[in-house]
Short mmCIF file of N, CA and C in Angstrom, two decimals:
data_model
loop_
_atom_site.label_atom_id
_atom_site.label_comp_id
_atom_site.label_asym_id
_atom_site.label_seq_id
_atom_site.Cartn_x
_atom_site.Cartn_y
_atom_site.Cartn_z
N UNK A 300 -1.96 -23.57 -33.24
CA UNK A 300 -2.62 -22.31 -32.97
C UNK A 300 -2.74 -22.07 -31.45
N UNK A 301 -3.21 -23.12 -30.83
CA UNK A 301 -2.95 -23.06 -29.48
C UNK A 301 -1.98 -22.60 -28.77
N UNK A 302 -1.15 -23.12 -28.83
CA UNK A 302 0.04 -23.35 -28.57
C UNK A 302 1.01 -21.64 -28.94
N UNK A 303 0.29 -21.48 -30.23
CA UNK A 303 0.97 -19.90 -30.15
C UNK A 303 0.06 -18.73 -29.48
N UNK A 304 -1.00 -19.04 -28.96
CA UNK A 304 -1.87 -18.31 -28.34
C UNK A 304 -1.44 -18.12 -27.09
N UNK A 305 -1.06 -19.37 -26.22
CA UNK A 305 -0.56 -19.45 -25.12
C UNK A 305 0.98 -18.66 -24.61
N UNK A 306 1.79 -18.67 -26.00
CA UNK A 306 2.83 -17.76 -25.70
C UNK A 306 2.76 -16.22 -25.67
N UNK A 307 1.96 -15.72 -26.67
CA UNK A 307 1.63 -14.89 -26.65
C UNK A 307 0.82 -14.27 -25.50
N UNK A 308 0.26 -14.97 -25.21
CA UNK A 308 -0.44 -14.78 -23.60
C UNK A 308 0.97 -14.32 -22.47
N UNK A 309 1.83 -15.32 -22.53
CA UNK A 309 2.63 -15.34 -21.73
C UNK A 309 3.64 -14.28 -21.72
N UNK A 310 3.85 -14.17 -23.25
CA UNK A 310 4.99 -13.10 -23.48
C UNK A 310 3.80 -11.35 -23.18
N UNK A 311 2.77 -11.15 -23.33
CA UNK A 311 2.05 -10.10 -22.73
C UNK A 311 2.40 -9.90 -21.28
N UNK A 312 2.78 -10.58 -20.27
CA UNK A 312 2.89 -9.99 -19.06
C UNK A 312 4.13 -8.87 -19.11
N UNK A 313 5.15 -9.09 -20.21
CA UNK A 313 6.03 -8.22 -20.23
C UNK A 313 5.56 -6.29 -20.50
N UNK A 314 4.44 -6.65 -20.83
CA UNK A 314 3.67 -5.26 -21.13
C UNK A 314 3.16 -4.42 -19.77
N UNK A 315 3.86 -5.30 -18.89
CA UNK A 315 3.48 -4.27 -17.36
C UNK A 315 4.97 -3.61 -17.18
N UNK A 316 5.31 -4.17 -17.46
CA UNK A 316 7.29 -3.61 -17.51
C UNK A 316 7.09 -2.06 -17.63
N UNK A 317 6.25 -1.61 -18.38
CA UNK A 317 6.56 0.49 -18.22
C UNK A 317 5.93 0.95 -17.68
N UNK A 318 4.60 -0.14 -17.07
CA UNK A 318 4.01 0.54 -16.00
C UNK A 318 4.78 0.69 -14.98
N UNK A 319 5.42 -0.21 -14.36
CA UNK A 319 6.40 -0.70 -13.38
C UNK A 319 7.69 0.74 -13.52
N UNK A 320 8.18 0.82 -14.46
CA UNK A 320 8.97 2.18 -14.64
C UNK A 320 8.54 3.10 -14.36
N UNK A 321 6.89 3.43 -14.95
CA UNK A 321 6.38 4.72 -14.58
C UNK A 321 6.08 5.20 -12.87
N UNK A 322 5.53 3.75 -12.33
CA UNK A 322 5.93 4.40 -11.02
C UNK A 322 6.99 4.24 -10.47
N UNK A 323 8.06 3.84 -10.91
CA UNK A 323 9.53 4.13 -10.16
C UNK A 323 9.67 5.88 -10.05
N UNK A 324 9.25 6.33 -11.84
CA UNK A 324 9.20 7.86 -11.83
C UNK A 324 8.09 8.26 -11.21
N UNK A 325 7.15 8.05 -10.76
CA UNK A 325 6.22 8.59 -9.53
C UNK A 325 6.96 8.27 -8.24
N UNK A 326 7.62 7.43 -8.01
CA UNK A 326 8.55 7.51 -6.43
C UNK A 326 9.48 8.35 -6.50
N UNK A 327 10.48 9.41 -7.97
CA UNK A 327 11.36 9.83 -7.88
C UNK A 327 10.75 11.29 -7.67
N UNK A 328 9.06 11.24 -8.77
CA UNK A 328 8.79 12.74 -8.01
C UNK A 328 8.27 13.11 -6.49
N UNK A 329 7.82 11.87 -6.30
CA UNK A 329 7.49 11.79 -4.50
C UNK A 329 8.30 12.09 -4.01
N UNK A 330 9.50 11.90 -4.15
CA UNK A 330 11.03 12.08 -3.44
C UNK A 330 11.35 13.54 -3.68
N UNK A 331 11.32 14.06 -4.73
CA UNK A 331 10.94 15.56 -4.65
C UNK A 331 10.23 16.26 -4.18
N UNK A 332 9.02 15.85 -3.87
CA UNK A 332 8.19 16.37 -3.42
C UNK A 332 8.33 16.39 -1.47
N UNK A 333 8.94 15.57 -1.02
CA UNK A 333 9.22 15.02 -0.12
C UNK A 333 10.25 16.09 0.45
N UNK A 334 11.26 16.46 -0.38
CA UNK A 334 12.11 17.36 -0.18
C UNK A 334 11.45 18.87 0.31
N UNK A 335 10.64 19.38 -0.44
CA UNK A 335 10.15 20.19 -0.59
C UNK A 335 9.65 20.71 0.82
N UNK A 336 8.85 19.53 1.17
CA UNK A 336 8.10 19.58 2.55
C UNK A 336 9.06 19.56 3.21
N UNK A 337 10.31 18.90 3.42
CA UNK A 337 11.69 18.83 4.79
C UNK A 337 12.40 20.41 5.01
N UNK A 338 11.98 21.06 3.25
CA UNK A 338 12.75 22.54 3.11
C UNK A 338 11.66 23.50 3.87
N UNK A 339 10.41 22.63 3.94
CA UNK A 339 9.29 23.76 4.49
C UNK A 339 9.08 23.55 6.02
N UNK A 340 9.71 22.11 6.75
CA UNK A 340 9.72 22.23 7.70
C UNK A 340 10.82 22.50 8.22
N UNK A 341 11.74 22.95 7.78
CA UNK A 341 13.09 23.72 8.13
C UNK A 341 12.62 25.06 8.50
N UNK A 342 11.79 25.75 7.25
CA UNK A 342 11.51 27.29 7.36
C UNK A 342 10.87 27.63 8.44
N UNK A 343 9.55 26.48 8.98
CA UNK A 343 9.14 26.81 9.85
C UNK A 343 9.43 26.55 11.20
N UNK A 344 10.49 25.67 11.19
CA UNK A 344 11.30 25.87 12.70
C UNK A 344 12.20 27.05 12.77
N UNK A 345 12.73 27.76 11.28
CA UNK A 345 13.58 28.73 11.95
C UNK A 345 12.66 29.89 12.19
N UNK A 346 11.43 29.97 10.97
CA UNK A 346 10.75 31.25 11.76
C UNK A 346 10.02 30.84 13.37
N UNK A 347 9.75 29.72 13.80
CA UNK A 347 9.80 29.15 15.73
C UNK A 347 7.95 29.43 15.39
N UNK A 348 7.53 29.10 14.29
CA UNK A 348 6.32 28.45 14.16
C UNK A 348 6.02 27.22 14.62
N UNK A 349 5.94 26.83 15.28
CA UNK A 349 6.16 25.06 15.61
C UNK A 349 4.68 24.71 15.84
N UNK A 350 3.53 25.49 16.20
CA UNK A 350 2.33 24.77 16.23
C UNK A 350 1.72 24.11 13.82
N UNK A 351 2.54 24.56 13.65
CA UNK A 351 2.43 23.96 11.90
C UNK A 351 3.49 23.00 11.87
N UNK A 352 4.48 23.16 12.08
CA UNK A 352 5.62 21.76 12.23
C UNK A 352 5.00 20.07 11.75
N UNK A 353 4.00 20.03 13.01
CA UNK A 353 3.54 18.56 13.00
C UNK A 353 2.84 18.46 11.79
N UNK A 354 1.74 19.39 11.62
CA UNK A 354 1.08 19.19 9.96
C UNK A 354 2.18 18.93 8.98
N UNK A 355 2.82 19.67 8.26
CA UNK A 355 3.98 19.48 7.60
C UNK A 355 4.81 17.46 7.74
N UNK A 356 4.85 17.47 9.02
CA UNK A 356 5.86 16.05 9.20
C UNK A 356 4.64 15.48 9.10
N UNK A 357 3.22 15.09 9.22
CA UNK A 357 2.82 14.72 8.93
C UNK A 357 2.61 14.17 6.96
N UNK A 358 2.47 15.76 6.39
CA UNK A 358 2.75 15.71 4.82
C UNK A 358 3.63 14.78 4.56
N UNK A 359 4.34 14.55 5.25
CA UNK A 359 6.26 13.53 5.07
C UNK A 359 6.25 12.61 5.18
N UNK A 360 4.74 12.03 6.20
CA UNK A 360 4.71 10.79 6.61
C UNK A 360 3.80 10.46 5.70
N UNK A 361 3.18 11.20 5.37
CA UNK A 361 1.88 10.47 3.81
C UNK A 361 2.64 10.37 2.85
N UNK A 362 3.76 11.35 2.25
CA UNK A 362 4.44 11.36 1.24
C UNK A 362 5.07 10.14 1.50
N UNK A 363 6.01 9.44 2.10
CA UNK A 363 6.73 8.91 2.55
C UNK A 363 5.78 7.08 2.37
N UNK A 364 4.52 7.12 3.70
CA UNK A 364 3.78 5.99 3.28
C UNK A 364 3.11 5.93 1.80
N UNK A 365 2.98 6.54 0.69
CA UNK A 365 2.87 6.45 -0.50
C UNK A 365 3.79 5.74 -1.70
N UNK A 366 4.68 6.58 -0.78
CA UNK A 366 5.88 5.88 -1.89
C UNK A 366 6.42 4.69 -1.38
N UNK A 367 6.27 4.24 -0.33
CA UNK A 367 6.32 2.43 0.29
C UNK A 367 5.34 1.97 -0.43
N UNK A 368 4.11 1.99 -0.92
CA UNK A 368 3.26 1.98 -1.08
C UNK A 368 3.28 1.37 -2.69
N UNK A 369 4.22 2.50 -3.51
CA UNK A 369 4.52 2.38 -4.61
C UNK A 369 5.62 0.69 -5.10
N UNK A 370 6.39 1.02 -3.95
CA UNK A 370 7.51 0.27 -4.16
C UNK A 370 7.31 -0.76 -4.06
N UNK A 371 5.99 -1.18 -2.63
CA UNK A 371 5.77 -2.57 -2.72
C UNK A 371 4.63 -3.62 -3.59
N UNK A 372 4.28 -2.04 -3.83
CA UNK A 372 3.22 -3.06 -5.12
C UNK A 372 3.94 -3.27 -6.61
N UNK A 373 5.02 -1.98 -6.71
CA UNK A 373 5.94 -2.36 -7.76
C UNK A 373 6.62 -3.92 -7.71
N UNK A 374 7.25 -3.96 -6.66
CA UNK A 374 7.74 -5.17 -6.11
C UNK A 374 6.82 -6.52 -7.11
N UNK A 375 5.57 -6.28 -5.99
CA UNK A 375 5.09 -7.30 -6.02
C UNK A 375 4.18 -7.99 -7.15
N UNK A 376 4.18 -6.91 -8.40
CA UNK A 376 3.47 -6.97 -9.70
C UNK A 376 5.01 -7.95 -10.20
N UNK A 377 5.99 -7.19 -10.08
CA UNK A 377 6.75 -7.59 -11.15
C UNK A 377 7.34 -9.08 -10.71
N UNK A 378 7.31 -9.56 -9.06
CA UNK A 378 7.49 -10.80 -8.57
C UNK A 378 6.19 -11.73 -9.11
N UNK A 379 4.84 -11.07 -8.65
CA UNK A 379 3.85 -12.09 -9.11
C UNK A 379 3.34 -12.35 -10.49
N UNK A 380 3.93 -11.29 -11.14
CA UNK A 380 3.39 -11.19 -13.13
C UNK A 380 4.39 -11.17 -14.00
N UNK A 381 5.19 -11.00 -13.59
CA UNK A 381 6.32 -10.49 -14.93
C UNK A 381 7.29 -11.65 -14.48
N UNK A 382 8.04 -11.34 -13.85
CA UNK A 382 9.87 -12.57 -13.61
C UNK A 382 9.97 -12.35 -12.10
N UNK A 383 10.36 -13.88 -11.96
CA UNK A 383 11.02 -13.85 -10.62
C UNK A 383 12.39 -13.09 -10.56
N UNK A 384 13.11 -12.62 -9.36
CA UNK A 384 14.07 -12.14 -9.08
C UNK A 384 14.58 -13.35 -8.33
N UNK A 385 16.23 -13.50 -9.17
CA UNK A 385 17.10 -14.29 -8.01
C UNK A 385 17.67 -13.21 -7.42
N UNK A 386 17.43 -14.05 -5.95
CA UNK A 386 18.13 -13.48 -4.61
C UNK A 386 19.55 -13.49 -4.67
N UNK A 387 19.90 -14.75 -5.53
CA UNK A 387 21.21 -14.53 -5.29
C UNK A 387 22.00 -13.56 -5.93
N UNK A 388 21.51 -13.13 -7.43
CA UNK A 388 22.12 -11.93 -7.42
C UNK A 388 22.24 -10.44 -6.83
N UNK A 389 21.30 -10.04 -6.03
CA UNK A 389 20.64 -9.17 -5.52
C UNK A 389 21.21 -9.71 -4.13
N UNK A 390 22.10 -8.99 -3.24
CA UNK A 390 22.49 -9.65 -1.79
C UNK A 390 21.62 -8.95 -1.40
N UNK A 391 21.07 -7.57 -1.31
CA UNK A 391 20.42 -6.75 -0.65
C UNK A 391 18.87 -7.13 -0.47
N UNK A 392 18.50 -7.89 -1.68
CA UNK A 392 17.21 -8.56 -1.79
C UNK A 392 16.44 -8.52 -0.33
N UNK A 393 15.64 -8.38 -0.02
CA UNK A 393 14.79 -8.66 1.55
C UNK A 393 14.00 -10.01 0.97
N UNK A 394 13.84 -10.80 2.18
CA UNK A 394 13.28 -12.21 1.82
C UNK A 394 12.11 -11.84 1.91
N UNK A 395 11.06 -10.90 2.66
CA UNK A 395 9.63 -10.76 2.30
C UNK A 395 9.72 -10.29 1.39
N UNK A 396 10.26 -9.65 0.07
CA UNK A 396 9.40 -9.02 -0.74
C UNK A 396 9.01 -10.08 -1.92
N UNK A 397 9.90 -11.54 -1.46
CA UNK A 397 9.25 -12.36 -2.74
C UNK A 397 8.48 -13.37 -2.62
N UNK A 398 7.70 -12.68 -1.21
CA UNK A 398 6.92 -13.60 -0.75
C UNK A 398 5.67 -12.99 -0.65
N UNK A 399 5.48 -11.87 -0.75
CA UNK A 399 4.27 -11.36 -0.93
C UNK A 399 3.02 -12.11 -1.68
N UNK A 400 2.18 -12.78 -1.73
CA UNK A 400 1.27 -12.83 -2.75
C UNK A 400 0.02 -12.01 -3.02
N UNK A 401 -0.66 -12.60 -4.18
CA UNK A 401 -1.57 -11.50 -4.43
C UNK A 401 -2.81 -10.78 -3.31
N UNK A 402 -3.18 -11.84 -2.62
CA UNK A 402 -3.97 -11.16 -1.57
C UNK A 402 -3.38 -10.39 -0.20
N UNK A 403 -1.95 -11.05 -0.06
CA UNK A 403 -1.21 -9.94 1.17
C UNK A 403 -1.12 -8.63 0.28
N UNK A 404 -1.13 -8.70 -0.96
CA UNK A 404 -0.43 -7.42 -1.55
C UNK A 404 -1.45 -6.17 -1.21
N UNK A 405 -3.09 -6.93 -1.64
CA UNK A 405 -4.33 -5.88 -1.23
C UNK A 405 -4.27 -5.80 0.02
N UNK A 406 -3.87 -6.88 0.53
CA UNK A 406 -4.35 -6.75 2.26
C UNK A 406 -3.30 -5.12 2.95
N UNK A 407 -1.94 -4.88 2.21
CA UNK A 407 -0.94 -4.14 2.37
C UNK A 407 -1.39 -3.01 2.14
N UNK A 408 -1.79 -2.78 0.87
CA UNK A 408 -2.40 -1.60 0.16
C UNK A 408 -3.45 -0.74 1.32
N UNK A 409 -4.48 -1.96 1.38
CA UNK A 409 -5.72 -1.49 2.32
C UNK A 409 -5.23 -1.00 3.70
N UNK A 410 -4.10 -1.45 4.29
CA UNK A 410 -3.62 -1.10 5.38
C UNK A 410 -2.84 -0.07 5.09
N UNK A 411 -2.03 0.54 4.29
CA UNK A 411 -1.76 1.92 3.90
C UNK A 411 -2.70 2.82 3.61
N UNK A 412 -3.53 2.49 2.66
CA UNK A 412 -4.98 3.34 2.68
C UNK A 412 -5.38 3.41 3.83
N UNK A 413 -5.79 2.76 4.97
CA UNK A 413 -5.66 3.34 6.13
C UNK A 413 -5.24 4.15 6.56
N UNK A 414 -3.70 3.82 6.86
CA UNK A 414 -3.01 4.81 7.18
C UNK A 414 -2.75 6.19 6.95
N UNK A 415 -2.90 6.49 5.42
CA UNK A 415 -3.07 7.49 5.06
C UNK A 415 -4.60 8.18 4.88
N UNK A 416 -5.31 7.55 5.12
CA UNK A 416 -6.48 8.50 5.69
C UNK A 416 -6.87 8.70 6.89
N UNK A 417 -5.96 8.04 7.90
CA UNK A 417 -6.16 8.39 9.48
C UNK A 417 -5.28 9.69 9.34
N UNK A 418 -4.05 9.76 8.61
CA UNK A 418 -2.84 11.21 8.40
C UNK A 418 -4.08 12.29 8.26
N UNK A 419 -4.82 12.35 7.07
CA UNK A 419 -5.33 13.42 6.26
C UNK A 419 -6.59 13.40 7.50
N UNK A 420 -7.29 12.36 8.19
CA UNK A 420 -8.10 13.13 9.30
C UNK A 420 -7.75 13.83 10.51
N UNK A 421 -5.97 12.94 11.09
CA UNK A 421 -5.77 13.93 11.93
C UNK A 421 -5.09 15.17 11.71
N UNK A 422 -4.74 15.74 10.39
CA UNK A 422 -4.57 16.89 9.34
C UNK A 422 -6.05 17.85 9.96
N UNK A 423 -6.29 17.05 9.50
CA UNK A 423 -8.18 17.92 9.54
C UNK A 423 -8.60 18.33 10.53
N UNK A 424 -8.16 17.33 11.65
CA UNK A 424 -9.07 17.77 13.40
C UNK A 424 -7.75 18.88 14.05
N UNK A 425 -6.47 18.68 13.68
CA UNK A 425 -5.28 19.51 13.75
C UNK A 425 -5.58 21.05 13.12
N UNK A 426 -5.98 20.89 12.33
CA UNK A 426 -6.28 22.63 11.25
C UNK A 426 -7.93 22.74 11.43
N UNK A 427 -8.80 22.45 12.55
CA UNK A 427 -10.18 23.05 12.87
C UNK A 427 -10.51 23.75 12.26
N UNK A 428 -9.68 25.26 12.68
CA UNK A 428 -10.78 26.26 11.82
C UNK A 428 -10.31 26.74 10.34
N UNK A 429 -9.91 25.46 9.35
CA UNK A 429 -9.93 25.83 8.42
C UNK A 429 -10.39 24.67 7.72
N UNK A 430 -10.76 23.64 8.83
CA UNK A 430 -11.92 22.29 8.08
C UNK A 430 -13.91 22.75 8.41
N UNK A 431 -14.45 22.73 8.11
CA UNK A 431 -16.18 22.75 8.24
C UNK A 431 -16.37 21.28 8.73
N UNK A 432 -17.32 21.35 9.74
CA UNK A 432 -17.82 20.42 9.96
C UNK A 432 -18.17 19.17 9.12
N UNK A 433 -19.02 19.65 7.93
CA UNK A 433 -19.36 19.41 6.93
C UNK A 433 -18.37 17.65 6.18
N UNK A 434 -16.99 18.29 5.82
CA UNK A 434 -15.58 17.97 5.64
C UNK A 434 -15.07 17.14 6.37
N UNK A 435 -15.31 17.72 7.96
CA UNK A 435 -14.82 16.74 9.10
C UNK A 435 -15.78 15.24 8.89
N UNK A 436 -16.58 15.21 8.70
CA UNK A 436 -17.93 14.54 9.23
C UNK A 436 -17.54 13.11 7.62
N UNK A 437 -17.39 13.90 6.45
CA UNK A 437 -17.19 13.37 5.47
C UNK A 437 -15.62 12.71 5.29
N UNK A 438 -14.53 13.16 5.96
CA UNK A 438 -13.52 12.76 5.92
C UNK A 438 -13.36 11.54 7.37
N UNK A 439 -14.22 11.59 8.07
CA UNK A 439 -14.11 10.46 9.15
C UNK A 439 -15.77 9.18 8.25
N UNK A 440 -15.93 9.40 7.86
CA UNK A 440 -16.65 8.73 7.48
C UNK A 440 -16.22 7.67 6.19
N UNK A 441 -15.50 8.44 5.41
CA UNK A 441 -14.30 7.76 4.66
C UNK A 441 -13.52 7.12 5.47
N UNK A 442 -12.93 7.48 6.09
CA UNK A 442 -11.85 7.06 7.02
C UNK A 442 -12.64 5.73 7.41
N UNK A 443 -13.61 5.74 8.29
CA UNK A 443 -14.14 4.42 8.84
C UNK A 443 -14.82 3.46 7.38
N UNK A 444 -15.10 4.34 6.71
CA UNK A 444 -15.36 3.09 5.17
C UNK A 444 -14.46 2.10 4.87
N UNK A 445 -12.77 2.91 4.86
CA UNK A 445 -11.36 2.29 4.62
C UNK A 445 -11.38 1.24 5.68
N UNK A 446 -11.42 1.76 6.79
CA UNK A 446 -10.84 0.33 8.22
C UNK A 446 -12.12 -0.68 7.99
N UNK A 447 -13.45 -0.33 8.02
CA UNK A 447 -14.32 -1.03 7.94
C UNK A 447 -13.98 -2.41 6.73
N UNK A 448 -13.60 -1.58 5.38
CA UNK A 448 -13.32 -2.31 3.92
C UNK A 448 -12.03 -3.51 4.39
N UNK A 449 -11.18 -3.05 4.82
CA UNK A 449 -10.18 -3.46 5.44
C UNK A 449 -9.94 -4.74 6.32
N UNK A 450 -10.64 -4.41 7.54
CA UNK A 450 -11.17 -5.53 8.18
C UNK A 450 -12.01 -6.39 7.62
N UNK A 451 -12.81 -6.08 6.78
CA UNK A 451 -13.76 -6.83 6.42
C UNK A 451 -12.52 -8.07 5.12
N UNK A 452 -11.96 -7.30 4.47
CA UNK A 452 -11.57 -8.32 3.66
C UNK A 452 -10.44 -9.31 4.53
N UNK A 453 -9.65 -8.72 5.82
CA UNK A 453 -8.77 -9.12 6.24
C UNK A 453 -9.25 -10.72 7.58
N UNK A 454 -10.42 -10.32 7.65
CA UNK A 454 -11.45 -11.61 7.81
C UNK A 454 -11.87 -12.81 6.67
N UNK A 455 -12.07 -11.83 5.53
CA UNK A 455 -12.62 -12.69 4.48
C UNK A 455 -10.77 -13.71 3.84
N UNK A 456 -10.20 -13.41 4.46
CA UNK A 456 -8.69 -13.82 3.66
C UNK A 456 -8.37 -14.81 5.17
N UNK A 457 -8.09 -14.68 6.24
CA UNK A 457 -8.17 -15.85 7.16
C UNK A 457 -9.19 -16.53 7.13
N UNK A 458 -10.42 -16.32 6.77
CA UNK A 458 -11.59 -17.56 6.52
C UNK A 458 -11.31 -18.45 5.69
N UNK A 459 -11.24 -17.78 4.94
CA UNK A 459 -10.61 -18.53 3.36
C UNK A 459 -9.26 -19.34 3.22
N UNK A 460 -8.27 -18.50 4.30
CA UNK A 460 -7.29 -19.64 4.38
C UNK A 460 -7.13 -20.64 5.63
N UNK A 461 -8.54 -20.77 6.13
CA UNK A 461 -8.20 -21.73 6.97
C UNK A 461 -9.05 -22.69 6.57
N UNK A 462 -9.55 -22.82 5.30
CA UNK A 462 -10.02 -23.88 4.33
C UNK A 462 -9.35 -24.06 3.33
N UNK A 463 -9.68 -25.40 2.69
CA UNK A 463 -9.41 -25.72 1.64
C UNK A 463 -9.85 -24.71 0.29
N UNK A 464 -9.50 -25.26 -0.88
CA UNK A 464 -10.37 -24.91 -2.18
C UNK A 464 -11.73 -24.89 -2.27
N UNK A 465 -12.34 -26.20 -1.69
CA UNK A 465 -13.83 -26.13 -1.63
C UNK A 465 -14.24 -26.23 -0.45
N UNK A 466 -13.83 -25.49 0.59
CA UNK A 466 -14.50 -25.07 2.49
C UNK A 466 -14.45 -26.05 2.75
N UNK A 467 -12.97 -27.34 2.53
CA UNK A 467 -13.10 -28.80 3.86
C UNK A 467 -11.91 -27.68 4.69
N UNK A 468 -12.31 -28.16 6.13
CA UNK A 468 -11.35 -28.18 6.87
C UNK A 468 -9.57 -28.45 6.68
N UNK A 469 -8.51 -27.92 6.72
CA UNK A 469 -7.48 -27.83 6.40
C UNK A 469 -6.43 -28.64 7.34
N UNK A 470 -7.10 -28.62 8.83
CA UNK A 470 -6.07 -28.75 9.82
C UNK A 470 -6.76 -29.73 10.18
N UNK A 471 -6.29 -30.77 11.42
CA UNK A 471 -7.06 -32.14 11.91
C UNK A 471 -7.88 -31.42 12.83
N UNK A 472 -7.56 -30.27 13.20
CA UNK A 472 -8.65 -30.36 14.87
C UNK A 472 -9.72 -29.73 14.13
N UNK A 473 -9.88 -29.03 12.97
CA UNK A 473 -10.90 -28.47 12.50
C UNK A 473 -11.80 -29.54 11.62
N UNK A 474 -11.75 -30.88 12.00
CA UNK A 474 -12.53 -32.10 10.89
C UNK A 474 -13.14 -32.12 11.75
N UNK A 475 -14.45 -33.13 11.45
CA UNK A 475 -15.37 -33.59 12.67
C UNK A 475 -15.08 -35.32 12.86
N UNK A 476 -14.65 -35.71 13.46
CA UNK A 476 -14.37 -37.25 14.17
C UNK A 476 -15.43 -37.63 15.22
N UNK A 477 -16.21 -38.79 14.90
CA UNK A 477 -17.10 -38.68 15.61
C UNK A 477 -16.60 -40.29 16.86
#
């Protein structure tokens, strides 16, 4: 009974497999969507609007860090839960992506969430008079929640790995020798 419990356990990780598809199809509509914005910053260089330009390439650069975003947590679900990938079939393979583990993966995430809420505040301080104070005040305040959350765990993950399992010292200069 055990023993078939345990496979069954095991053979369940395959049940992330269509999640893993579904956002491949969330990167293919990002990629559309992506388009969309390159066709809108075309329009507005030929009508010689250019103070909107940067908003727009900005849109491109959130669109854009999202769908990295997608890919590397796709990546890294299906490296750390589902099957390894041989490299050797795959020449194109990149050697970080099968090295990611589970806490670089949040640590990645949180640093894109960054990123993309520093985009959408300097969106906001860029388009003034069509943000309220109100908005401004609430969207930098998020913003510093994210870097704050961020840092904070990206401390809590070098603390942690510069100990052991149970907080001994890891390295010789960090023991006490008396």
């Amino acid at each position: 009974m055990k023993r078939l419990f345990e496979y069954y356990l095991l053979m369940s990780r395959w049940l992330l497999a269509p999640f893993l598809v579904m956002m491949t199809l969330c990167l293919a509509a990002l990629m559309v969507n992506a388009a969309k914005k390159t066709l809108t910053v075309v329009a507005i260089l030929a009508k010689d609007e250019s103070d909107h330009v940067t908003l727009e390439i900005l849109n491109i650069i959130d669109v854009t860090l999202t769908g990295a975003l997608l890919v590397l947590v796709s990546v890294s679900v299906y490296e750390n839960f589902v099957s390894r990938v041989s490299k050797t079939e795959f020449s194109g393979w990149p050697d970080w992506m099968g090295s990611i583990d589970f806490s670089q993966l949040k640590l990645k995430l949180l640093s894109t969430i960054v990123a993309i809420s520093a985009i959408k505040l300097l969106e906001a301080f860029m388009d003034l008079s069509e943000t309220s104070d109100r908005d401004l005040y609430f969207y930098m305040g998020i913003h510093l929640t994210f870097v704050a959350s961020t840092v904070a765990f990206a401390l809590g993950e070098r603390l942690s790995s510069s100990h052991g399992s149970h907080g001994e010292a890891t390295s010789q200069s960090e023991t006490y020798n008396p």
